[in-house]
Structure formats: C-alpha cells, structure tokens
PDB file of C-alpha atoms in Angstrom:
ATOM      1  CA  UNK A  42     -50.271 362.347 295.551  1.00 37.00           C
ATOM      2  CA  UNK A  43     -49.619 365.505 297.653  1.00 38.00           C
ATOM      3  CA  UNK A  44     -46.190 365.752 299.068  1.00 40.00           C
ATOM      4  CA  UNK A  45     -47.404 367.469 302.412  1.00 44.00           C
ATOM      5  CA  UNK A  46     -47.758 366.103 305.502  1.00 45.00           C
ATOM      6  CA  UNK A  47     -50.140 366.544 308.621  1.00 44.00           C
ATOM      7  CA  UNK A  48     -48.873 368.020 311.884  1.00 40.00           C
ATOM      8  CA  UNK A  49     -48.266 364.370 313.152  1.00 43.00           C
ATOM      9  CA  UNK A  50     -45.757 363.942 310.068  1.00 48.00           C
ATOM     10  CA  UNK A  51     -48.038 361.542 308.121  1.00 44.00           C
ATOM     11  CA  UNK A  52     -49.322 362.275 304.522  1.00 41.00           C
ATOM     12  CA  UNK A  53     -52.677 363.682 303.948  1.00 38.00           C
ATOM     13  CA  UNK A  54     -55.837 361.557 303.799  1.00 37.00           C
ATOM     14  CA  UNK A  55     -56.599 360.360 300.433  1.00 37.00           C
ATOM     15  CA  UNK A  56     -59.636 358.293 300.084  1.00 37.00           C
ATOM     16  CA  UNK A  57     -60.312 356.325 296.932  1.00 37.00           C
ATOM     17  CA  UNK A  58     -63.362 356.819 294.763  1.00 39.00           C
ATOM     18  CA  UNK A  59     -63.537 360.657 295.910  1.00 43.00           C
ATOM     19  CA  UNK A  60     -64.760 363.092 293.254  1.00 42.00           C
ATOM     20  CA  UNK A  61     -61.649 365.068 291.476  1.00 37.00           C
ATOM     21  CA  UNK A  62     -61.646 368.845 292.477  1.00 43.00           C
ATOM     22  CA  UNK A  63     -63.907 370.880 290.227  1.00 44.00           C
ATOM     23  CA  UNK A  64     -65.987 367.813 289.282  1.00 40.00           C
ATOM     24  CA  UNK A  65     -69.534 368.281 288.812  1.00 43.00           C
ATOM     25  CA  UNK A  66     -70.547 365.492 291.186  1.00 43.00           C
ATOM     26  CA  UNK A  67     -72.799 366.881 294.118  1.00 46.00           C
ATOM     27  CA  UNK A  68     -71.584 366.830 297.692  1.00 48.00           C
ATOM     28  CA  UNK A  69     -73.652 364.257 299.715  1.00 54.00           C
ATOM     29  CA  UNK A  70     -75.619 365.808 302.679  1.00 70.00           C
ATOM     30  CA  UNK A  71     -74.226 364.883 306.118  1.00 74.00           C
ATOM     31  CA  UNK A  72     -77.103 363.019 307.194  1.00 76.00           C
ATOM     32  CA  UNK A  73     -76.932 360.938 303.969  1.00 78.00           C
ATOM     33  CA  UNK A  74     -73.243 360.400 304.289  1.00 80.00           C
ATOM     34  CA  UNK A  75     -73.793 359.212 307.858  1.00 83.00           C
ATOM     35  CA  UNK A  76     -76.509 356.779 307.104  1.00 86.00           C
ATOM     36  CA  UNK A  77     -74.261 355.355 304.203  1.00 87.00           C
ATOM     37  CA  UNK A  78     -71.360 354.989 306.522  1.00 87.00           C
ATOM     38  CA  UNK A  79     -73.681 353.141 308.934  1.00 89.00           C
ATOM     39  CA  UNK A  80     -74.830 350.740 306.531  1.00 92.00           C
ATOM     40  CA  UNK A  81     -71.366 350.097 305.412  1.00 91.00           C
ATOM     41  CA  UNK A  82     -70.170 349.639 309.093  1.00 89.00           C
ATOM     42  CA  UNK A  83     -73.011 347.130 309.131  1.00 91.00           C
ATOM     43  CA  UNK A  84     -71.699 345.329 305.967  1.00 89.00           C
ATOM     44  CA  UNK A  85     -68.266 345.113 307.141  1.00 84.00           C
ATOM     45  CA  UNK A  86     -69.521 343.459 310.386  1.00 86.00           C
ATOM     46  CA  UNK A  87     -71.480 340.990 308.289  1.00 87.00           C
ATOM     47  CA  UNK A  88     -68.545 339.965 306.209  1.00 81.00           C
ATOM     48  CA  UNK A  89     -66.338 339.532 309.237  1.00 77.00           C
ATOM     49  CA  UNK A  90     -68.860 337.249 310.909  1.00 82.00           C
ATOM     50  CA  UNK A  91     -70.188 335.158 307.957  1.00 81.00           C
ATOM     51  CA  UNK A  92     -67.468 335.772 305.033  1.00 75.00           C
ATOM     52  CA  UNK A  93     -68.265 337.572 301.822  1.00 75.00           C
ATOM     53  CA  UNK A  94     -71.042 335.261 300.743  1.00 79.00           C
ATOM     54  CA  UNK A  95     -72.917 336.282 303.712  1.00 84.00           C
ATOM     55  CA  UNK A  96     -73.124 339.764 302.569  1.00 85.00           C
ATOM     56  CA  UNK A  97     -76.436 340.191 300.758  1.00 90.00           C
ATOM     57  CA  UNK A  98     -78.788 343.073 300.217  1.00 93.00           C
ATOM     58  CA  UNK A  99     -81.375 341.120 302.209  1.00 93.00           C
ATOM     59  CA  UNK A 100     -78.947 340.338 305.109  1.00 93.00           C
ATOM     60  CA  UNK A 101     -77.676 343.946 305.170  1.00 94.00           C
ATOM     61  CA  UNK A 102     -81.148 345.384 305.337  1.00 93.00           C
ATOM     62  CA  UNK A 103     -81.925 343.174 308.306  1.00 92.00           C
ATOM     63  CA  UNK A 104     -78.849 343.908 309.886  1.00 93.00           C
ATOM     64  CA  UNK A 105     -79.242 347.690 309.533  1.00 90.00           C
ATOM     65  CA  UNK A 106     -82.937 347.501 310.303  1.00 90.00           C
ATOM     66  CA  UNK A 107     -84.078 349.404 307.117  1.00 90.00           C
ATOM     67  CA  UNK A 108     -86.102 348.278 304.134  1.00 90.00           C
ATOM     68  CA  UNK A 109     -84.249 346.201 301.118  1.00 90.00           C
ATOM     69  CA  UNK A 110     -85.356 349.089 298.943  1.00 91.00           C
ATOM     70  CA  UNK A 111     -83.176 351.655 300.885  1.00 90.00           C
ATOM     71  CA  UNK A 112     -80.123 349.344 300.356  1.00 92.00           C
ATOM     72  CA  UNK A 113     -80.858 349.151 296.826  1.00 92.00           C
ATOM     73  CA  UNK A 114     -81.320 352.709 296.234  1.00 91.00           C
ATOM     74  CA  UNK A 115     -78.004 353.472 298.165  1.00 91.00           C
ATOM     75  CA  UNK A 116     -75.841 350.887 296.321  1.00 91.00           C
ATOM     76  CA  UNK A 117     -77.690 350.024 292.986  1.00 92.00           C
ATOM     77  CA  UNK A 118     -76.730 346.421 293.336  1.00 89.00           C
ATOM     78  CA  UNK A 119     -74.409 343.776 295.179  1.00 86.00           C
ATOM     79  CA  UNK A 120     -71.453 344.763 293.121  1.00 82.00           C
ATOM     80  CA  UNK A 121     -71.838 348.515 293.934  1.00 86.00           C
ATOM     81  CA  UNK A 122     -72.190 347.411 297.507  1.00 87.00           C
ATOM     82  CA  UNK A 123     -69.046 345.668 297.468  1.00 82.00           C
ATOM     83  CA  UNK A 124     -67.021 348.220 295.798  1.00 81.00           C
ATOM     84  CA  UNK A 125     -68.457 350.872 298.246  1.00 87.00           C
ATOM     85  CA  UNK A 126     -67.350 348.636 301.228  1.00 85.00           C
ATOM     86  CA  UNK A 127     -63.729 348.408 299.813  1.00 82.00           C
ATOM     87  CA  UNK A 128     -63.799 352.287 299.561  1.00 85.00           C
ATOM     88  CA  UNK A 129     -65.263 352.564 302.964  1.00 85.00           C
ATOM     89  CA  UNK A 130     -62.744 350.170 304.603  1.00 84.00           C
ATOM     90  CA  UNK A 131     -59.744 351.706 302.869  1.00 87.00           C
ATOM     91  CA  UNK A 132     -61.014 355.380 304.207  1.00 89.00           C
ATOM     92  CA  UNK A 133     -61.350 353.860 307.849  1.00 88.00           C
ATOM     93  CA  UNK A 134     -57.865 352.104 307.591  1.00 92.00           C
ATOM     94  CA  UNK A 135     -56.248 355.446 306.441  1.00 92.00           C
ATOM     95  CA  UNK A 136     -57.950 357.301 309.104  1.00 93.00           C
ATOM     96  CA  UNK A 137     -56.797 354.906 311.753  1.00 94.00           C
ATOM     97  CA  UNK A 138     -53.113 354.653 310.743  1.00 95.00           C
ATOM     98  CA  UNK A 139     -52.764 358.538 310.463  1.00 94.00           C
ATOM     99  CA  UNK A 140     -54.975 359.736 313.351  1.00 95.00           C
ATOM    100  CA  UNK A 141     -56.132 356.856 315.416  1.00 95.00           C
ATOM    101  CA  UNK A 142     -55.209 355.561 318.748  1.00 96.00           C
ATOM    102  CA  UNK A 143     -52.221 353.632 319.173  1.00 96.00           C
ATOM    103  CA  UNK A 144     -50.561 351.337 318.375  1.00 97.00           C
ATOM    104  CA  UNK A 145     -51.699 351.931 314.744  1.00 96.00           C
ATOM    105  CA  UNK A 146     -51.986 355.876 315.193  1.00 95.00           C
ATOM    106  CA  UNK A 147     -49.676 358.254 316.382  1.00 95.00           C
ATOM    107  CA  UNK A 148     -48.335 358.298 319.934  1.00 92.00           C
ATOM    108  CA  UNK A 149     -46.746 354.740 319.418  1.00 95.00           C
ATOM    109  CA  UNK A 150     -43.315 353.789 318.660  1.00 95.00           C
ATOM    110  CA  UNK A 151     -42.447 353.461 314.859  1.00 96.00           C
ATOM    111  CA  UNK A 152     -41.903 349.793 315.069  1.00 96.00           C
ATOM    112  CA  UNK A 153     -45.058 349.380 316.928  1.00 97.00           C
ATOM    113  CA  UNK A 154     -47.119 351.225 314.576  1.00 98.00           C
ATOM    114  CA  UNK A 155     -45.646 349.460 311.682  1.00 97.00           C
ATOM    115  CA  UNK A 156     -46.634 345.989 313.240  1.00 98.00           C
ATOM    116  CA  UNK A 157     -49.997 347.229 313.804  1.00 97.00           C
ATOM    117  CA  UNK A 158     -50.298 348.504 310.372  1.00 97.00           C
ATOM    118  CA  UNK A 159     -49.519 344.924 308.816  1.00 97.00           C
ATOM    119  CA  UNK A 160     -51.710 343.179 311.313  1.00 96.00           C
ATOM    120  CA  UNK A 161     -54.720 345.443 310.587  1.00 94.00           C
ATOM    121  CA  UNK A 162     -54.249 345.258 306.741  1.00 93.00           C
ATOM    122  CA  UNK A 163     -54.333 341.501 306.972  1.00 93.00           C
ATOM    123  CA  UNK A 164     -57.635 341.708 308.711  1.00 88.00           C
ATOM    124  CA  UNK A 165     -58.985 343.978 306.009  1.00 86.00           C
ATOM    125  CA  UNK A 166     -57.758 341.570 303.194  1.00 88.00           C
ATOM    126  CA  UNK A 167     -59.251 338.620 305.213  1.00 82.00           C
ATOM    127  CA  UNK A 168     -62.640 340.296 305.090  1.00 75.00           C
ATOM    128  CA  UNK A 169     -62.448 342.009 301.562  1.00 75.00           C
ATOM    129  CA  UNK A 170     -59.738 339.918 299.844  1.00 80.00           C
ATOM    130  CA  UNK A 171     -61.294 339.341 296.496  1.00 73.00           C
ATOM    131  CA  UNK A 172     -62.002 343.083 296.204  1.00 73.00           C
ATOM    132  CA  UNK A 173     -58.517 344.084 297.183  1.00 78.00           C
ATOM    133  CA  UNK A 174     -56.949 341.590 294.713  1.00 75.00           C
ATOM    134  CA  UNK A 175     -59.202 343.105 291.950  1.00 70.00           C
ATOM    135  CA  UNK A 176     -57.927 346.601 292.866  1.00 69.00           C
ATOM    136  CA  UNK A 177     -54.385 345.614 292.852  1.00 72.00           C
ATOM    137  CA  UNK A 178     -54.895 344.538 289.057  1.00 67.00           C
ATOM    138  CA  UNK A 179     -56.281 347.870 288.421  1.00 59.00           C
ATOM    139  CA  UNK A 180     -53.037 350.059 288.942  1.00 55.00           C
ATOM    140  CA  UNK A 181     -51.753 348.756 292.456  1.00 58.00           C
ATOM    141  CA  UNK A 182     -48.435 350.626 292.352  1.00 60.00           C
ATOM    142  CA  UNK A 183     -49.249 353.808 290.035  1.00 57.00           C
ATOM    143  CA  UNK A 184     -50.901 355.718 292.737  1.00 60.00           C
ATOM    144  CA  UNK A 185     -53.936 355.859 295.291  1.00 74.00           C
ATOM    145  CA  UNK A 186     -54.072 353.645 298.434  1.00 84.00           C
ATOM    146  CA  UNK A 187     -50.781 351.989 297.702  1.00 87.00           C
ATOM    147  CA  UNK A 188     -48.767 355.126 297.176  1.00 89.00           C
ATOM    148  CA  UNK A 189     -50.293 356.457 300.605  1.00 91.00           C
ATOM    149  CA  UNK A 190     -49.249 353.142 302.338  1.00 93.00           C
ATOM    150  CA  UNK A 191     -45.653 353.430 300.756  1.00 94.00           C
ATOM    151  CA  UNK A 192     -45.497 356.972 302.133  1.00 95.00           C
ATOM    152  CA  UNK A 193     -46.365 356.105 305.663  1.00 96.00           C
ATOM    153  CA  UNK A 194     -44.206 353.121 305.823  1.00 97.00           C
ATOM    154  CA  UNK A 195     -41.526 355.132 304.553  1.00 97.00           C
ATOM    155  CA  UNK A 196     -42.128 357.799 307.106  1.00 97.00           C
ATOM    156  CA  UNK A 197     -42.221 355.211 309.951  1.00 97.00           C
ATOM    157  CA  UNK A 198     -39.079 353.681 308.723  1.00 97.00           C
ATOM    158  CA  UNK A 199     -37.165 356.829 308.806  1.00 96.00           C
ATOM    159  CA  UNK A 200     -38.706 357.666 312.227  1.00 95.00           C
ATOM    160  CA  UNK A 201     -37.305 354.542 313.364  1.00 95.00           C
ATOM    161  CA  UNK A 202     -33.666 355.575 312.209  1.00 94.00           C
ATOM    162  CA  UNK A 203     -33.606 352.944 309.346  1.00 95.00           C
ATOM    163  CA  UNK A 204     -30.794 353.528 306.861  1.00 91.00           C
ATOM    164  CA  UNK A 205     -30.867 352.561 303.209  1.00 91.00           C
ATOM    165  CA  UNK A 206     -33.302 353.135 300.086  1.00 95.00           C
ATOM    166  CA  UNK A 207     -36.345 353.434 302.282  1.00 96.00           C
ATOM    167  CA  UNK A 208     -38.810 353.416 299.327  1.00 96.00           C
ATOM    168  CA  UNK A 209     -37.402 349.997 298.147  1.00 96.00           C
ATOM    169  CA  UNK A 210     -37.411 348.849 301.695  1.00 96.00           C
ATOM    170  CA  UNK A 211     -41.116 349.797 301.964  1.00 96.00           C
ATOM    171  CA  UNK A 212     -42.159 348.139 298.701  1.00 95.00           C
ATOM    172  CA  UNK A 213     -40.416 344.936 300.076  1.00 95.00           C
ATOM    173  CA  UNK A 214     -42.403 345.239 303.074  1.00 97.00           C
ATOM    174  CA  UNK A 215     -45.691 346.014 301.524  1.00 95.00           C
ATOM    175  CA  UNK A 216     -45.219 343.171 299.004  1.00 94.00           C
ATOM    176  CA  UNK A 217     -45.963 340.599 301.766  1.00 95.00           C
ATOM    177  CA  UNK A 218     -49.360 342.470 302.298  1.00 94.00           C
ATOM    178  CA  UNK A 219     -50.414 341.941 298.594  1.00 91.00           C
ATOM    179  CA  UNK A 220     -53.905 340.452 298.555  1.00 89.00           C
ATOM    180  CA  UNK A 221     -52.987 337.897 295.789  1.00 90.00           C
ATOM    181  CA  UNK A 222     -50.121 336.528 297.902  1.00 94.00           C
ATOM    182  CA  UNK A 223     -52.175 336.587 301.240  1.00 94.00           C
ATOM    183  CA  UNK A 224     -55.206 334.815 299.593  1.00 92.00           C
ATOM    184  CA  UNK A 225     -52.807 332.071 298.205  1.00 94.00           C
ATOM    185  CA  UNK A 226     -51.092 331.680 301.703  1.00 96.00           C
ATOM    186  CA  UNK A 227     -54.488 331.285 303.365  1.00 94.00           C
ATOM    187  CA  UNK A 228     -56.418 329.247 300.946  1.00 93.00           C
ATOM    188  CA  UNK A 229     -53.753 327.233 299.216  1.00 96.00           C
ATOM    189  CA  UNK A 230     -50.672 326.992 301.617  1.00 97.00           C
ATOM    190  CA  UNK A 231     -53.069 326.781 304.880  1.00 96.00           C
ATOM    191  CA  UNK A 232     -51.640 329.516 306.864  1.00 96.00           C
ATOM    192  CA  UNK A 233     -53.934 331.629 309.208  1.00 94.00           C
ATOM    193  CA  UNK A 234     -53.996 335.400 309.585  1.00 93.00           C
ATOM    194  CA  UNK A 235     -52.073 335.052 312.824  1.00 95.00           C
ATOM    195  CA  UNK A 236     -49.414 333.232 310.994  1.00 96.00           C
ATOM    196  CA  UNK A 237     -49.091 335.880 308.453  1.00 97.00           C
ATOM    197  CA  UNK A 238     -49.219 338.767 311.159  1.00 97.00           C
ATOM    198  CA  UNK A 239     -46.442 336.905 313.133  1.00 97.00           C
ATOM    199  CA  UNK A 240     -44.414 336.797 309.919  1.00 97.00           C
ATOM    200  CA  UNK A 241     -45.100 340.547 309.273  1.00 98.00           C
ATOM    201  CA  UNK A 242     -43.806 341.346 312.834  1.00 97.00           C
ATOM    202  CA  UNK A 243     -40.838 339.205 312.446  1.00 97.00           C
ATOM    203  CA  UNK A 244     -39.749 340.921 309.153  1.00 96.00           C
ATOM    204  CA  UNK A 245     -40.616 344.418 310.624  1.00 97.00           C
ATOM    205  CA  UNK A 246     -38.428 343.889 313.689  1.00 96.00           C
ATOM    206  CA  UNK A 247     -35.414 342.534 311.748  1.00 95.00           C
ATOM    207  CA  UNK A 248     -35.612 345.666 309.327  1.00 95.00           C
ATOM    208  CA  UNK A 249     -35.529 347.902 312.368  1.00 94.00           C
ATOM    209  CA  UNK A 250     -33.363 346.002 314.759  1.00 87.00           C
ATOM    210  CA  UNK A 251     -30.050 347.649 313.591  1.00 67.00           C
ATOM    211  CA  UNK A 252     -31.698 351.068 313.918  1.00 65.00           C
ATOM    212  CA  UNK A 253     -32.160 353.131 317.108  1.00 53.00           C
ATOM    213  CA  UNK A 254     -35.481 352.714 318.637  1.00 50.00           C
ATOM    214  CA  UNK A 255     -36.865 356.185 318.572  1.00 47.00           C
ATOM    215  CA  UNK A 256     -39.721 357.027 321.165  1.00 47.00           C
TER     216      UNK A 256
END
C-alpha cells in the first residue's frame, strides 16, 4: 500500500481487483465501465431489498432493463456477479469515506467520521456478508481493503487527539466489524444492525472521550 496521502489527509484510493501496473489487461472503455457500474448499482439495490437470494441474473436483467444475455456476457455467471458486486461495493465505500459528503467523508469531526465509517460498513456486511466473510479468509489482514481501512481509522484517531499505539487501537475497533463476527451476532445472537451500530458508536466515543475534540 502506498504511504502517500491525499490533500484531505487520507490514504490514496485502492480498489480491489484492479490490474497491477504493467499488466496486459486492457482498459475498459468509459461507456462500458459506466454501464457495468449501473448494473452493479442495480444489483446492490436488489440485495438490499430482497437479500442475497433475491439477486439472480434474471432479476438483475429485469431491474436494469436489459437482456439476460447482457448480464451473462458482463459477469459470466452468478458467482462472477457476486464477486464484481463485492469489488464495486468496496470501491464505493472507499470513495465515500475519503471524498464523499459528511459525516462519512471530510468536513466532519473525526469522531463523527469514525461513527459513520462503522455504521456504513455494517450496512455493507448486511448486504454482502457472505462475500465479505470469504474475503476475510483470503488474507484479511495482509493488505488490500483492510490495510486501507486501518490506515484511515488511524488517521482519524490521530486527528481526534487519541494517544497510544494507534495501529493496535485501530485493529481493536475494526475487529468489531469483522464479517464473521457480525454475521454471528445477527444470525445466532439475534442482534440487529442498529444494535451493532450503536455498540460501535459507544466504543468510538469512549476511545475518543479522553482526547480533545478537533474540529
């Protein structure tokens, strides 16, 4: 991961699944990329309305107003669609917490950004929980999205004036957003996303409570 930051003080945007520099993979045409993003936005909405089981190739084609063959040509099969949806969701999340409107994006207090970060992540896990859980098993802590999330949380903790070993504090906070844990808490223990979001806020406020609030 690059050690640079943007003008807002955040780490650079790192999507998952992008080709490495120097790879031979062709660049997607702008119009094709735009149409793909529209399909994935429709897929995300379907999952939020009907759950993962409600996302089928037929349902997506109908929601997007395209032929089923278009969906198959774009994603290959339902597994390819779900993986593309996870990548799309992650890139939207990254863009939102680094460049989007407050309270998740810049121009909000660090404590408010941290609270919004957790609540937004919980919504993503609710929508694509099984995929997030699979991604965690495949190198959750070594790099990629987790490393970017951790760097972002560390920056916000530092901006809020928190002392201590900030990378360890960030790991502790982020552990409560593990997809495996969240799915267990919801499906086995019976908590709702609002319960978990309130608990995240409780933790964040107590971590920051001893530090001066930086505007």
